[in-house]
Coordinates of C-alpha atoms in Angstrom, one line a residue:
X1361 CA -29.6 -17.8 4.4
X1362 CA -32.7 -16.7 2.0
X1363 CA -30.8 -17.2 -1.0
X1364 CA -30.2 -20.5 -0.7
X1365 CA -26.1 -20.3 -0.7
X1366 CA -23.4 -21.0 1.7
X1367 CA -21.1 -18.5 2.2
X1368 CA -17.4 -18.5 3.5
X1369 CA -14.9 -15.7 4.1
X1370 CA -11.2 -15.1 3.9
X1371 CA -8.9 -12.0 4.7
X1372 CA -5.5 -10.9 3.9
X1373 CA -2.9 -9.4 6.2
X1374 CA -0.2 -7.3 4.3
X1375 CA 1.9 -7.1 6.9
X1376 CA 2.0 -3.2 6.3
X1377 CA -0.2 -1.4 9.4
X1378 CA 1.2 -3.7 12.1
X1379 CA -0.8 -3.2 14.8
X1380 CA -3.7 -1.8 12.9
X1381 CA -3.5 -5.0 10.8
X1382 CA -3.3 -7.0 13.4
X1383 CA -6.3 -5.3 14.9
X1384 CA -8.4 -5.6 11.1
X1385 CA -7.5 -9.5 11.2
X1386 CA -8.9 -9.8 15.2
X1387 CA -12.3 -8.1 14.3
X1388 CA -12.7 -10.5 10.7
X1389 CA -12.0 -13.5 12.9
X1390 CA -14.4 -12.0 15.8
X1391 CA -17.4 -11.4 12.8
X1392 CA -17.2 -15.0 11.4
X1393 CA -16.7 -17.1 14.9
X1394 CA -20.0 -15.1 15.8
X1395 CA -22.0 -15.8 13.0
X1396 CA -20.4 -18.9 12.3
X1397 CA -18.8 -18.2 9.2
X1398 CA -15.8 -20.5 8.0
X1399 CA -13.0 -18.1 7.5
X1400 CA -9.4 -18.6 6.2
X1401 CA -7.0 -16.1 6.6
X1402 CA -3.5 -15.1 5.1
X1403 CA -0.2 -13.5 6.5
X1404 CA 1.3 -11.6 4.0
X1405 CA 5.0 -9.7 3.5
X1406 CA 3.7 -7.3 0.8
X1407 CA 6.5 -4.8 1.3
X1408 CA 9.3 -7.4 0.9
X1409 CA 7.3 -8.7 -2.1
X1410 CA 6.8 -4.9 -3.9
X1411 CA 10.4 -4.6 -3.4
X1412 CA 11.5 -8.0 -4.8
X1413 CA 9.4 -7.3 -7.9
X1414 CA 10.4 -3.5 -8.2
X1415 CA 6.3 -2.3 -8.1
X1416 CA 3.9 -0.4 -5.6
X1417 CA 2.9 -2.0 -2.5
X1418 CA -0.4 -0.6 -3.5
X1419 CA -0.3 -3.0 -7.1
X1420 CA 1.5 -5.7 -5.4
X1421 CA -1.1 -6.5 -2.6
X1422 CA -3.9 -6.5 -4.9
X1423 CA -2.4 -8.8 -7.1
X1424 CA -1.0 -11.4 -4.2
X1425 CA -5.0 -10.5 -2.7
X1426 CA -6.4 -12.0 -5.8
X1427 CA -3.7 -14.8 -6.5
X1428 CA -4.8 -16.3 -2.7
X1429 CA -8.2 -15.8 -2.7
X1430 CA -8.1 -17.5 -6.7
X1431 CA -6.1 -20.0 -5.1
X1432 CA -8.9 -21.5 -2.7
X1433 CA -10.4 -24.3 -4.6
X1434 CA -13.7 -24.6 -2.2
X1435 CA -14.6 -21.1 -3.2
X1436 CA -16.9 -21.7 -6.2
X1437 CA -17.7 -17.6 -6.3
X1438 CA -15.5 -15.1 -4.8
X1439 CA -17.4 -11.8 -3.9
X1440 CA -15.9 -8.4 -3.1
X1441 CA -17.0 -5.3 -1.8
X1442 CA -15.3 -2.7 -4.6
X1443 CA -18.7 -0.6 -4.5
X1444 CA -19.4 2.6 -7.5
X1445 CA -17.3 5.1 -5.3
X1446 CA -14.3 2.5 -6.3
X1447 CA -15.5 2.7 -10.0
X1448 CA -15.1 6.6 -10.1
X1449 CA -11.7 5.9 -7.9
X1450 CA -10.7 3.3 -11.0
X1451 CA -12.0 5.1 -14.1
X1452 CA -10.3 8.4 -12.8
X1453 CA -7.1 6.7 -12.6
X1454 CA -7.0 5.5 -15.7
X1455 CA -7.5 8.7 -17.3
X1456 CA -5.0 10.3 -15.7
X1457 CA -2.4 7.5 -16.2
X1458 CA -3.7 7.1 -20.2
X1459 CA -6.4 5.2 -21.1
X1460 CA -8.7 3.5 -23.7
X1461 CA -12.5 2.6 -23.9
X1462 CA -11.5 -0.1 -21.9
X1463 CA -10.0 1.6 -19.4
X1464 CA -13.4 4.0 -18.8
X1465 CA -15.5 0.9 -18.5
X1466 CA -14.3 0.4 -15.0
X1467 CA -14.1 -2.6 -12.2
X1468 CA -16.1 -5.4 -14.2
X1469 CA -19.0 -6.7 -12.4
X1470 CA -17.5 -10.5 -13.0
X1471 CA -14.6 -11.7 -13.6
X1472 CA -13.8 -15.3 -14.0
X1473 CA -14.8 -16.4 -9.9
X1474 CA -15.0 -12.7 -9.2
X1475 CA -17.9 -11.4 -8.5
X1476 CA -18.7 -7.7 -7.1
X1477 CA -22.6 -7.9 -6.2
X1478 CA -22.2 -4.2 -4.3
X1479 CA -20.7 -2.6 -7.5
X1480 CA -23.7 -0.8 -8.3
X1481 CA -24.1 0.9 -4.3
X1482 CA -22.6 3.8 -3.5
X1483 CA -20.3 3.8 0.1
X1484 CA -22.6 5.8 2.0
X1485 CA -25.2 3.4 0.8
X1486 CA -23.5 0.4 2.4
X1487 CA -22.5 2.8 5.6
X1488 CA -26.1 3.5 6.4
X1489 CA -26.8 -0.1 5.9
X1490 CA -24.3 -1.2 8.3
X1491 CA -26.0 1.2 10.4
X1492 CA -29.7 0.2 10.2
X1493 CA -28.6 -3.1 11.1
X1494 CA -26.3 -2.9 13.6
X1495 CA -23.2 -4.1 11.8
X1496 CA -20.0 -3.1 12.5
X1497 CA -16.7 -2.0 10.6
X1498 CA -13.2 -1.1 10.3
X1499 CA -11.1 1.3 8.4
X1500 CA -8.1 1.0 6.7
X1501 CA -6.0 3.9 8.0
X1502 CA -3.8 4.4 4.6
X1503 CA -7.2 5.0 3.1
X1504 CA -6.2 8.6 4.2
X1505 CA -2.7 8.4 2.9
X1506 CA -2.6 10.4 0.2
X1507 CA 1.1 9.1 -1.1
X1508 CA -1.5 6.8 -2.9
X1509 CA -2.5 8.6 -6.2
X1510 CA -6.5 6.5 -5.1
X1511 CA -6.2 8.4 -2.3
X1512 CA -5.5 11.3 -3.9
X1513 CA -8.3 11.1 -6.4
X1514 CA -10.8 10.4 -3.2
X1515 CA -10.0 12.7 -1.3
X1516 CA -9.4 16.0 -3.1
X1517 CA -10.5 15.3 -6.6
X1518 CA -14.2 13.8 -5.9
X1519 CA -15.3 15.8 -3.9
X1520 CA -14.3 18.8 -6.0
X1521 CA -16.8 17.1 -8.9
X1522 CA -19.7 16.8 -6.2
X1523 CA -19.0 20.1 -5.8
X1524 CA -20.1 20.8 -9.5
X1525 CA -22.9 18.4 -9.7
X1526 CA -23.7 16.7 -6.5
X1527 CA -25.2 13.9 -8.5
X1528 CA -22.3 13.1 -10.2
X1529 CA -22.2 9.5 -8.9
X1530 CA -25.7 8.7 -10.5
X1531 CA -24.3 10.1 -13.4
X1532 CA -21.4 8.8 -13.3
X1533 CA -23.3 4.9 -13.2
X1534 CA -25.7 5.9 -16.2
X1535 CA -22.1 6.7 -17.9
X1536 CA -20.3 3.4 -17.4
X1537 CA -23.5 2.1 -18.6
X1538 CA -23.4 3.7 -22.2
X1539 CA -19.9 2.7 -22.3
X1540 CA -20.4 -0.7 -21.5
X1541 CA -23.0 -0.9 -24.2
X1542 CA -20.2 0.8 -26.9
X1543 CA -17.7 -1.5 -25.6
X1544 CA -19.3 -4.6 -26.1
X1545 CA -20.4 -3.7 -30.2
X1546 CA -16.9 -3.2 -30.7
X1547 CA -15.5 -6.5 -29.1
X1548 CA -18.5 -7.8 -31.5
X1549 CA -17.5 -6.0 -34.7
X1550 CA -13.5 -7.2 -33.5
X1551 CA -14.5 -10.5 -33.4
X1552 CA -16.3 -10.7 -36.5
X1553 CA -13.5 -8.8 -38.2
X1554 CA -11.2 -11.7 -37.3
X1555 CA -13.7 -14.9 -38.4
X1556 CA -14.0 -13.3 -41.8
X1557 CA -9.7 -12.3 -41.7
X1558 CA -8.5 -15.1 -41.2
X1559 CA -6.9 -17.8 -43.6
X1560 CA -4.8 -20.7 -42.4
X1561 CA -3.4 -19.0 -39.5
X1562 CA -3.3 -15.9 -40.8
X1563 CA -4.9 -12.4 -41.8
X1564 CA -5.9 -10.9 -44.8
X1565 CA -4.4 -7.6 -44.3
X1566 CA -7.0 -6.2 -47.0
X1567 CA -10.5 -6.7 -44.4
X1568 CA -8.2 -5.7 -41.5
X1569 CA -7.4 -2.5 -44.0
X1570 CA -11.7 -2.0 -44.4
X1571 CA -12.3 -1.9 -41.3
X1572 CA -12.8 1.0 -38.9
X1573 CA -9.7 1.6 -36.9
X1574 CA -12.0 1.0 -33.6
X1575 CA -12.3 -2.2 -34.5
X1576 CA -9.1 -2.9 -36.4
X1577 CA -7.0 -1.6 -33.3
X1578 CA -9.2 -4.4 -31.5
X1579 CA -8.9 -7.0 -33.8
X1580 CA -4.9 -6.4 -34.2
X1581 CA -5.3 -6.2 -30.5
X1582 CA -6.7 -9.8 -29.9
X1583 CA -4.4 -11.2 -32.9
X1584 CA -1.0 -10.5 -30.6
X1585 CA -2.9 -10.7 -27.1
X1586 CA -1.9 -14.7 -27.1
X1587 CA 1.8 -14.0 -27.4
X1588 CA 2.9 -11.2 -25.0
X1589 CA 2.9 -11.4 -21.0
X1590 CA 2.2 -8.5 -19.3
X1591 CA 0.3 -5.4 -20.8
X1592 CA -0.1 -4.8 -24.7
X1593 CA 1.3 -1.1 -25.1
X1594 CA -0.7 1.1 -27.3
X1595 CA 3.0 1.1 -29.8
X1596 CA 3.0 -2.7 -30.6
X1597 CA -1.4 -1.9 -32.0
X1598 CA 0.3 1.0 -34.1
X1599 CA 2.9 -0.7 -35.2
X1600 CA 1.0 -3.7 -36.1
X1601 CA -1.2 -1.4 -38.1
X1602 CA 1.1 0.0 -40.3
X1603 CA 2.5 -3.5 -41.4
X1604 CA -1.2 -3.7 -43.4
X1605 CA 0.1 -1.8 -46.0
X1606 CA 3.8 -2.9 -46.6
X1607 CA 5.8 -5.7 -46.0
X1608 CA 8.1 -6.3 -42.7
X1609 CA 8.3 -6.9 -39.0
X1610 CA 8.9 -6.1 -35.5
X1611 CA 9.8 -8.1 -32.5
X1612 CA 6.7 -8.4 -30.2
X1613 CA 8.4 -10.1 -27.6
X1614 CA 11.6 -12.5 -26.9
X1615 CA 9.7 -15.3 -28.3
X1616 CA 7.9 -13.9 -31.6
X1617 CA 7.7 -10.9 -33.9
X1618 CA 4.5 -9.7 -36.4
X1619 CA 5.3 -10.0 -40.0
X1620 CA 3.3 -9.0 -42.7
X1621 CA 4.1 -10.1 -46.3
X1622 CA 1.8 -7.7 -48.4
X1623 CA -1.3 -10.1 -48.2
X1624 CA -1.0 -11.1 -44.8
X1625 CA -0.5 -10.7 -41.0
X1626 CA 0.8 -12.7 -38.5
X1627 CA 2.5 -13.5 -35.7
X1628 CA 5.3 -15.4 -35.8
X1629 CA 8.0 -17.6 -33.4
X1630 CA 11.1 -16.4 -34.0
X1631 CA 13.6 -19.2 -35.8
X1632 CA 15.4 -19.8 -32.5
X1633 CA 13.3 -20.8 -30.5
X1634 CA 12.6 -24.4 -29.6
X1635 CA 9.4 -26.3 -29.3
X1636 CA 8.5 -26.5 -25.1
X1637 CA 7.8 -30.1 -24.0
X1638 CA 4.6 -30.7 -22.4
X1639 CA 4.1 -31.1 -18.6
X1640 CA 2.4 -34.4 -17.1
X1641 CA -1.2 -35.4 -18.7
X1642 CA -4.0 -34.5 -15.8
X1643 CA -6.5 -37.2 -15.6
X1644 CA -10.1 -36.6 -14.7
X1645 CA -13.5 -38.3 -14.0
X1646 CA -16.3 -36.8 -16.2
X1647 CA -18.9 -37.4 -13.2
X1648 CA -16.5 -34.3 -11.7
X1649 CA -17.2 -32.1 -14.0
X1650 CA -20.7 -29.8 -12.8
X1651 CA -22.0 -26.8 -13.2
X1652 CA -19.6 -24.8 -11.0
X1653 CA -16.1 -23.9 -13.1
X1654 CA -13.4 -26.6 -12.9
X1655 CA -9.8 -25.0 -13.7
X1656 CA -6.6 -27.1 -14.4
X1657 CA -3.3 -25.6 -15.2
X1658 CA -1.6 -26.9 -18.1
X1659 CA 1.9 -25.4 -19.0
X1660 CA 1.0 -21.9 -19.4
X1661 CA -2.9 -22.3 -19.9
X1662 CA -5.7 -22.5 -18.0
X1663 CA -8.4 -24.7 -19.0
X1664 CA -12.0 -24.3 -17.7
X1665 CA -14.7 -27.0 -18.1
X1666 CA -18.0 -26.9 -16.7
X1667 CA -21.4 -28.1 -17.8
X1668 CA -24.0 -25.1 -19.9
X1669 CA -27.5 -25.0 -20.2
X1670 CA -28.6 -24.4 -23.7
X1671 CA -29.8 -21.5 -22.8
X1672 CA -26.6 -19.8 -21.9
X1673 CA -24.9 -21.1 -25.1
X1674 CA -27.9 -18.9 -26.5
X1675 CA -26.7 -15.8 -25.1
X1676 CA -22.9 -16.3 -25.6
X1677 CA -23.4 -17.1 -29.2
X1678 CA -24.5 -14.0 -29.9
X1679 CA -21.5 -12.5 -28.4
X1680 CA -19.1 -15.1 -30.2
X1681 CA -20.2 -17.2 -32.6
X1682 CA -17.2 -19.6 -32.2
X1683 CA -18.6 -20.5 -28.3
X1684 CA -20.2 -23.6 -30.4
X1685 CA -16.8 -25.4 -31.7
X1686 CA -16.4 -25.6 -27.5
X1687 CA -19.2 -27.8 -26.7
X1688 CA -19.1 -30.8 -25.8
X1689 CA -21.9 -33.9 -25.7
X1690 CA -20.9 -35.3 -22.0
X1691 CA -22.6 -38.7 -22.7
X1692 CA -20.5 -39.1 -26.0
X1693 CA -17.2 -39.2 -24.0
X1694 CA -16.1 -42.2 -21.7
X1695 CA -16.1 -41.6 -18.5
X1696 CA -12.3 -41.5 -18.2
X1697 CA -10.6 -38.2 -19.9
X1698 CA -7.0 -36.7 -20.1
X1699 CA -6.4 -33.2 -20.7
X1700 CA -2.7 -32.9 -22.8
X1701 CA -0.2 -32.8 -25.4
X1702 CA -0.3 -33.9 -28.6
X1703 CA 1.4 -37.3 -29.3
X1704 CA 1.8 -39.2 -32.2
X1705 CA -0.8 -39.8 -34.1
X1706 CA -3.4 -38.1 -32.7
X1707 CA -6.4 -37.2 -35.3
X1708 CA -9.1 -34.4 -35.3
X1709 CA -12.1 -34.8 -37.2
X1710 CA -13.4 -31.0 -37.1
X1711 CA -17.2 -30.5 -36.5
X1712 CA -18.8 -30.6 -40.0
X1713 CA -15.9 -30.1 -42.0
X1714 CA -16.4 -33.9 -43.0
X1715 CA -12.4 -34.9 -42.9
X1716 CA -10.1 -36.2 -40.1
X1717 CA -6.2 -34.8 -40.5
X1718 CA -3.4 -35.6 -37.7
X1719 CA -2.2 -33.2 -35.3
X1720 CA 0.6 -32.7 -37.3
X1721 CA -0.8 -31.9 -40.1
X1722 CA -3.3 -29.7 -38.8
X1723 CA -0.8 -27.7 -36.4
X1724 CA 1.3 -26.5 -39.7
X1725 CA -0.9 -26.2 -42.1
X1726 CA -2.2 -23.6 -39.4
X1727 CA 1.6 -22.5 -38.9
X1728 CA 0.7 -22.8 -35.2
X1729 CA 3.9 -21.6 -33.7
X1730 CA 6.4 -24.5 -33.0
X1731 CA 6.5 -23.4 -29.2
X1732 CA 2.9 -24.3 -28.5
X1733 CA 2.5 -27.6 -30.7
X1734 CA 3.6 -30.0 -28.0
X1735 CA 1.6 -27.8 -24.8
X1736 CA -1.1 -27.3 -27.2
X1737 CA -3.5 -28.1 -24.6
X1738 CA -6.0 -31.4 -25.7
X1739 CA -8.5 -33.2 -24.1
X1740 CA -8.8 -36.8 -24.7
X1741 CA -10.9 -40.0 -23.6
X1742 CA -10.6 -43.9 -23.9
X1743 CA -11.0 -43.8 -27.9
X1744 CA -9.2 -40.7 -28.7
X1745 CA -8.8 -37.0 -28.9
X1746 CA -11.9 -34.7 -28.3
X1747 CA -10.9 -31.1 -28.3
X1748 CA -8.2 -29.6 -29.8
X1749 CA -7.3 -25.9 -28.7
X1750 CA -7.8 -23.7 -31.2
X1751 CA -9.8 -25.8 -33.3
X1752 CA -12.1 -27.2 -31.3
X1753 CA -14.5 -30.5 -30.2
X1754 CA -13.5 -33.3 -32.5
X1755 CA -16.7 -34.5 -34.2
X1756 CA -17.1 -37.5 -32.5
X1757 CA -18.3 -36.0 -29.1
X1758 CA -18.9 -32.7 -30.6
X1759 CA -22.4 -31.4 -29.0
X1760 CA -26.0 -30.9 -31.2
X1761 CA -29.3 -29.9 -30.7
X1762 CA -30.0 -33.6 -29.4
X1763 CA -27.3 -33.3 -26.2
X1764 CA -28.5 -33.2 -23.5
X1765 CA -25.9 -32.2 -21.0
X1766 CA -23.1 -30.1 -22.4
X1767 CA -19.3 -29.4 -21.6
X1768 CA -18.5 -25.7 -22.2
X1769 CA -14.6 -25.5 -22.7
X1770 CA -12.5 -22.2 -22.3
X1771 CA -8.8 -22.1 -22.4
X1772 CA -6.8 -19.1 -21.7
X1773 CA -3.2 -18.2 -21.8
X1774 CA -1.7 -17.2 -17.6

């Protein structure tokens, strides 16, 4: 109430701990009822799902939990209770598995709609707050089960580190701050390299070779990440890096390969792949677009629309100057808009370029893979195309300094 926000709750019963899981569920129900907090409860059979997916129960439970939470449309933000102790466990776990700098950054404070407001608080501070305010809580008994890697780190590794230095958590928080600052800078440099090296959808090998490996590897990862499902492995990046100095190619996945012609590095579709058919168009009334993120699923893309302030635009452009091409003037568009695939005759006049091209020609010139040409998301209104993924806003509806209401378009692969 003090913050002026509405709070709802969600609870997932993973079907792992029998009576204890039911106890937890009942505790949450009673807690929310006493405080008139709306609650959604989900029941899952995580052991069976984990076997089906051939992954561990811990990983399966986490993935399914986030899927369920993010599927609740009436939650504008989803707050989880991760704390500083959890973050230390995550970083140590990443170290044991092998990781790059990104893995040392730990759990992000915000990712999409997921926020973690307690991430800088220790578990002891949270428990002390509960005690001071007479807030009851229950503990998951599996947190003591040493068969889980995270629990081994919590029960055995961290106590030893605290014996060496009781201030380990405070020092770890400072370490994270330094690491994240470096990570942001390196990613900015990688984006700058991509902007300088790109030419007709390909990347100049010479520009990549001149860059520091820390920047070059990040840029390569960004290039291939749009074409591979699941995690990108170190071997993919190293193979692509080797190609910068020679001609050749390697299979990235079932549908695409990374190729070097001696001058350019690029990802191309395998010849046998056919173009996918676009799904049904998604009709939208622009009055439904607000400051809250609205997500739309189109083929294997997720399109996010929201109103954005000019102050936030300035902040985003410091991170990625390409953001300006994804800004639409709310008032220049007709009220009825649609997300769809391309149609015959579709044209785009790219902002500040002064020329109009058909999407067919634009896709061909920029070597957009055949498999994406029919499903690449397009936003159109009653007068024509207003935005094309990968190419930005049409000049007719592009935001400028005189725009009063601005829509930010974000597109990512599932």
